[in-house]
PDB file of C-alpha atoms in Angstrom:
ATOM      1  CA  MET A  28      -1.742   3.136 -67.769  1.00  0.00           C
ATOM      2  CA  VAL A  29      -2.919   6.614 -68.764  1.00  0.00           C
ATOM      3  CA  ASP A  30      -3.422   5.471 -72.379  1.00  0.00           C
ATOM      4  CA  ALA A  31      -5.454   2.440 -71.239  1.00  0.00           C
ATOM      5  CA  VAL A  32      -7.607   4.647 -69.005  1.00  0.00           C
ATOM      6  CA  ARG A  33      -8.133   7.098 -71.869  1.00  0.00           C
ATOM      7  CA  LEU A  34      -9.332   4.257 -74.131  1.00  0.00           C
ATOM      8  CA  LEU A  35     -11.668   2.795 -71.483  1.00  0.00           C
ATOM      9  CA  ALA A  36     -13.096   6.205 -70.552  1.00  0.00           C
ATOM     10  CA  ALA A  37     -13.757   7.038 -74.216  1.00  0.00           C
ATOM     11  CA  SER A  38     -15.511   3.659 -74.601  1.00  0.00           C
ATOM     12  CA  GLY A  39     -17.997   4.487 -71.845  1.00  0.00           C
ATOM     13  CA  VAL A  40     -17.367   1.348 -69.795  1.00  0.00           C
ATOM     14  CA  SER A  41     -17.122   1.098 -66.008  1.00  0.00           C
ATOM     15  CA  PHE A  42     -13.698   0.121 -64.731  1.00  0.00           C
ATOM     16  CA  VAL A  43     -11.396   0.231 -61.725  1.00  0.00           C
ATOM     17  CA  VAL A  44      -7.987   1.883 -61.682  1.00  0.00           C
ATOM     18  CA  GLU A  45      -5.683   0.729 -58.883  1.00  0.00           C
ATOM     19  CA  SER A  46      -2.953   3.148 -57.938  1.00  0.00           C
ATOM     20  CA  SER A  47      -1.296   4.157 -54.701  1.00  0.00           C
ATOM     21  CA  VAL A  48      -1.311   7.758 -55.909  1.00  0.00           C
ATOM     22  CA  LEU A  49      -3.996   9.125 -58.250  1.00  0.00           C
ATOM     23  CA  SER A  50      -1.999  11.523 -60.416  1.00  0.00           C
ATOM     24  CA  HIS A  51      -3.396  14.773 -61.746  1.00  0.00           C
ATOM     25  CA  GLU A  52      -2.654  13.506 -65.286  1.00  0.00           C
ATOM     26  CA  LEU A  53      -4.686  10.345 -64.763  1.00  0.00           C
ATOM     27  CA  LEU A  54      -7.535  12.261 -63.121  1.00  0.00           C
ATOM     28  CA  GLY A  55      -7.498  14.736 -66.028  1.00  0.00           C
ATOM     29  CA  VAL A  56      -7.913  11.902 -68.530  1.00  0.00           C
ATOM     30  CA  LEU A  57     -10.794  10.462 -66.506  1.00  0.00           C
ATOM     31  CA  ARG A  58     -12.535  13.826 -66.146  1.00  0.00           C
ATOM     32  CA  ALA A  59     -12.051  14.679 -69.850  1.00  0.00           C
ATOM     33  CA  GLY A  60     -13.917  11.488 -70.728  1.00  0.00           C
ATOM     34  CA  GLY A  61     -16.828  12.470 -68.482  1.00  0.00           C
ATOM     35  CA  THR A  62     -15.996   9.654 -66.085  1.00  0.00           C
ATOM     36  CA  ARG A  63     -17.326   9.818 -62.536  1.00  0.00           C
ATOM     37  CA  VAL A  64     -14.483   9.082 -60.126  1.00  0.00           C
ATOM     38  CA  LEU A  65     -14.683   7.402 -56.712  1.00  0.00           C
ATOM     39  CA  ALA A  66     -11.389   7.378 -54.834  1.00  0.00           C
ATOM     40  CA  VAL A  67     -11.029   4.664 -52.198  1.00  0.00           C
ATOM     41  CA  HIS A  68      -8.418   6.091 -49.848  1.00  0.00           C
ATOM     42  CA  VAL A  69      -6.870   3.353 -47.712  1.00  0.00           C
ATOM     43  CA  VAL A  70      -5.172   4.623 -44.544  1.00  0.00           C
ATOM     44  CA  ALA A  71      -3.623   3.249 -41.369  1.00  0.00           C
ATOM     45  CA  GLU A  72      -2.186   4.682 -38.179  1.00  0.00           C
ATOM     46  CA  GLU A  73       1.436   5.809 -38.505  1.00  0.00           C
ATOM     47  CA  ALA A  74       2.735   3.163 -36.081  1.00  0.00           C
ATOM     48  CA  VAL A  75       0.946   0.437 -38.050  1.00  0.00           C
ATOM     49  CA  ILE A  76       2.433   1.664 -41.320  1.00  0.00           C
ATOM     50  CA  GLY A  77       5.898   1.635 -39.734  1.00  0.00           C
ATOM     51  CA  ARG A  78       5.467  -1.948 -38.531  1.00  0.00           C
ATOM     52  CA  ARG A  79       4.144  -3.110 -41.908  1.00  0.00           C
ATOM     53  CA  LEU A  80       6.977  -1.450 -43.815  1.00  0.00           C
ATOM     54  CA  GLY A  81       9.494  -2.871 -41.326  1.00  0.00           C
ATOM     55  CA  ALA A  82       8.164  -6.403 -41.818  1.00  0.00           C
ATOM     56  CA  ARG A  83       8.337  -6.084 -45.597  1.00  0.00           C
ATOM     57  CA  ALA A  84      11.842  -4.585 -45.481  1.00  0.00           C
ATOM     58  CA  ALA A  85      13.003  -7.433 -43.232  1.00  0.00           C
ATOM     59  CA  GLU A  86      12.177  -9.844 -46.056  1.00  0.00           C
ATOM     60  CA  GLY A  87      14.945  -8.181 -48.075  1.00  0.00           C
ATOM     61  CA  GLY A  88      13.055  -6.347 -50.811  1.00  0.00           C
ATOM     62  CA  ALA A  89      15.114  -3.345 -51.978  1.00  0.00           C
ATOM     63  CA  ILE A  90      12.057  -1.205 -52.711  1.00  0.00           C
ATOM     64  CA  ASP A  91      10.528  -2.002 -49.311  1.00  0.00           C
ATOM     65  CA  GLN A  92      13.806  -1.064 -47.622  1.00  0.00           C
ATOM     66  CA  GLN A  93      13.836   2.250 -49.502  1.00  0.00           C
ATOM     67  CA  LEU A  94      10.221   2.934 -48.539  1.00  0.00           C
ATOM     68  CA  LEU A  95      10.962   2.151 -44.889  1.00  0.00           C
ATOM     69  CA  SER A  96      13.956   4.495 -44.953  1.00  0.00           C
ATOM     70  CA  ARG A  97      11.856   7.305 -46.471  1.00  0.00           C
ATOM     71  CA  PHE A  98       9.111   6.664 -43.924  1.00  0.00           C
ATOM     72  CA  GLN A  99      11.573   6.794 -41.020  1.00  0.00           C
ATOM     73  CA  ARG A 100      12.955  10.115 -42.318  1.00  0.00           C
ATOM     74  CA  GLY A 101       9.411  11.556 -42.436  1.00  0.00           C
ATOM     75  CA  GLU A 102       9.345  11.825 -46.230  1.00  0.00           C
ATOM     76  CA  MET A 103       6.180   9.760 -46.688  1.00  0.00           C
ATOM     77  CA  THR A 104       3.547  12.100 -45.325  1.00  0.00           C
ATOM     78  CA  ARG A 105      -0.110  11.198 -45.575  1.00  0.00           C
ATOM     79  CA  SER A 106      -0.760  14.146 -47.893  1.00  0.00           C
ATOM     80  CA  ILE A 107       1.174  12.581 -50.799  1.00  0.00           C
ATOM     81  CA  PHE A 108      -1.315   9.709 -50.868  1.00  0.00           C
ATOM     82  CA  GLU A 109      -4.547  11.712 -50.550  1.00  0.00           C
ATOM     83  CA  PRO A 110      -6.798  11.792 -53.611  1.00  0.00           C
ATOM     84  CA  PRO A 111      -6.510  15.030 -55.576  1.00  0.00           C
ATOM     85  CA  GLU A 112      -9.308  17.565 -55.802  1.00  0.00           C
ATOM     86  CA  GLY A 113     -11.730  16.863 -58.625  1.00  0.00           C
ATOM     87  CA  VAL A 114     -12.895  13.361 -57.743  1.00  0.00           C
ATOM     88  CA  ASP A 115     -16.647  12.931 -57.342  1.00  0.00           C
ATOM     89  CA  ALA A 116     -16.450  11.098 -54.042  1.00  0.00           C
ATOM     90  CA  VAL A 117     -13.933   9.738 -51.552  1.00  0.00           C
ATOM     91  CA  VAL A 118     -14.372   6.790 -49.220  1.00  0.00           C
ATOM     92  CA  GLU A 119     -11.679   6.397 -46.580  1.00  0.00           C
ATOM     93  CA  ILE A 120     -10.995   2.909 -45.238  1.00  0.00           C
ATOM     94  CA  ASP A 121      -8.814   2.555 -42.136  1.00  0.00           C
ATOM     95  CA  THR A 122      -6.923  -0.754 -42.089  1.00  0.00           C
ATOM     96  CA  SER A 123      -5.125  -0.134 -38.782  1.00  0.00           C
ATOM     97  CA  HIS A 124      -6.898  -2.870 -36.849  1.00  0.00           C
ATOM     98  CA  HIS A 125      -6.283  -5.901 -39.104  1.00  0.00           C
ATOM     99  CA  GLY A 126      -9.972  -6.592 -39.642  1.00  0.00           C
ATOM    100  CA  VAL A 127     -11.500  -7.320 -42.996  1.00  0.00           C
ATOM    101  CA  PRO A 128     -12.326  -3.942 -44.563  1.00  0.00           C
ATOM    102  CA  ALA A 129     -16.025  -3.164 -44.623  1.00  0.00           C
ATOM    103  CA  ILE A 130     -16.643  -3.152 -48.343  1.00  0.00           C
ATOM    104  CA  GLU A 131     -20.283  -2.183 -47.831  1.00  0.00           C
ATOM    105  CA  THR A 132     -19.215   1.468 -47.704  1.00  0.00           C
ATOM    106  CA  ILE A 133     -17.424   1.170 -51.035  1.00  0.00           C
ATOM    107  CA  VAL A 134     -20.327  -0.701 -52.632  1.00  0.00           C
ATOM    108  CA  ALA A 135     -22.808   1.941 -51.434  1.00  0.00           C
ATOM    109  CA  ALA A 136     -20.578   4.711 -52.815  1.00  0.00           C
ATOM    110  CA  VAL A 137     -20.304   2.965 -56.187  1.00  0.00           C
ATOM    111  CA  VAL A 138     -24.083   2.502 -56.336  1.00  0.00           C
ATOM    112  CA  ALA A 139     -24.603   6.183 -55.489  1.00  0.00           C
ATOM    113  CA  LEU A 140     -22.013   7.238 -58.059  1.00  0.00           C
ATOM    114  CA  LEU A 141     -23.477   5.072 -60.840  1.00  0.00           C
ATOM    115  CA  GLY A 142     -26.916   6.582 -60.289  1.00  0.00           C
ATOM    116  CA  PRO A 143     -28.068   9.549 -62.340  1.00  0.00           C
ATOM    117  CA  PRO A 144     -25.714  12.524 -62.161  1.00  0.00           C
ATOM    118  CA  SER A 145     -26.785  14.930 -59.433  1.00  0.00           C
ATOM    119  CA  SER A 146     -28.234  18.232 -60.520  1.00  0.00           C
ATOM    120  CA  GLY A 147     -26.841  20.204 -57.615  1.00  0.00           C
ATOM    121  CA  GLY A 148     -23.084  19.838 -57.981  1.00  0.00           C
ATOM    122  CA  GLY A 149     -20.351  17.290 -58.412  1.00  0.00           C
ATOM    123  CA  SER A 150     -19.700  15.947 -54.945  1.00  0.00           C
ATOM    124  CA  LEU A 151     -21.464  13.179 -53.057  1.00  0.00           C
ATOM    125  CA  PRO A 152     -21.651  13.492 -49.257  1.00  0.00           C
ATOM    126  CA  ILE A 153     -19.699  10.334 -48.493  1.00  0.00           C
ATOM    127  CA  GLU A 154     -18.161  10.072 -45.048  1.00  0.00           C
ATOM    128  CA  PRO A 155     -14.874   8.444 -44.061  1.00  0.00           C
ATOM    129  CA  ALA A 156     -15.272   4.878 -42.880  1.00  0.00           C
ATOM    130  CA  THR A 157     -13.376   2.316 -40.912  1.00  0.00           C
ATOM    131  CA  ASN A 158     -13.865  -1.423 -40.749  1.00  0.00           C
ATOM    132  CA  ARG A 159     -17.124  -1.906 -38.865  1.00  0.00           C
ATOM    133  CA  ARG A 160     -20.022  -3.743 -40.392  1.00  0.00           C
ATOM    134  CA  PRO A 161     -23.212  -1.723 -40.866  1.00  0.00           C
ATOM    135  CA  GLY A 162     -26.003  -1.840 -38.327  1.00  0.00           C
ATOM    136  CA  PRO A 163     -29.432  -3.293 -39.012  1.00  0.00           C
ATOM    137  CA  ALA A 164     -31.360  -2.262 -42.117  1.00  0.00           C
ATOM    138  CA  GLY A 165     -32.831   1.176 -41.773  1.00  0.00           C
ATOM    139  CA  SER A 166     -30.085   2.417 -39.438  1.00  0.00           C
ATOM    140  CA  ARG A 167     -28.988   5.106 -41.873  1.00  0.00           C
ATOM    141  CA  ARG A 168     -29.772   8.677 -40.842  1.00  0.00           C
ATOM    142  CA  PRO A 169     -32.280  10.479 -43.090  1.00  0.00           C
ATOM    143  CA  GLY A 170     -30.574  12.206 -46.006  1.00  0.00           C
ATOM    144  CA  GLU A 171     -27.275  10.381 -45.520  1.00  0.00           C
ATOM    145  CA  SER A 172     -25.927   8.833 -48.719  1.00  0.00           C
ATOM    146  CA  VAL A 173     -23.439   6.487 -47.057  1.00  0.00           C
ATOM    147  CA  GLU A 174     -23.173   5.824 -43.359  1.00  0.00           C
ATOM    148  CA  SER A 175     -19.898   5.983 -41.519  1.00  0.00           C
ATOM    149  CA  LEU A 176     -18.861   2.559 -40.311  1.00  0.00           C
ATOM    150  CA  ARG A 177     -16.686   2.134 -37.241  1.00  0.00           C
ATOM    151  CA  ARG A 178     -15.287  -1.089 -35.723  1.00  0.00           C
ATOM    152  CA  SER A 179     -16.051  -1.518 -32.038  1.00  0.00           C
TER     153      SER A 179
END
């Protein structure tokens, strides 16, 4: 995967890399190619994760059973899944409540990231989001690049 990312980054095309953990090696390849990186960090409440892993493990998958065992022993802390430092922006999507994720936050972050590079630093002020749909047009606070969305 790292070699494919290196080739795409050197070609100057836009692309998506899907990974449960964004490694420092992969991020280094992206940054070396001048690529702007948006990390979409998908989270859920601990109890929800436990139930989801339990349901998958009950279906008999060996990997899912191993993951459930690690989770139950406390070896799968949230910090191992957090995006590393050095990404341009992070959007956090909480999937705890089984709704359809609000992709508007991700789309807005991509649009902001694809715009001209900012002159004042590398980070975009993107807030964590959950699954609520945005309010009416114009509901964004002045100066806010992406509004935080919360499901009622």
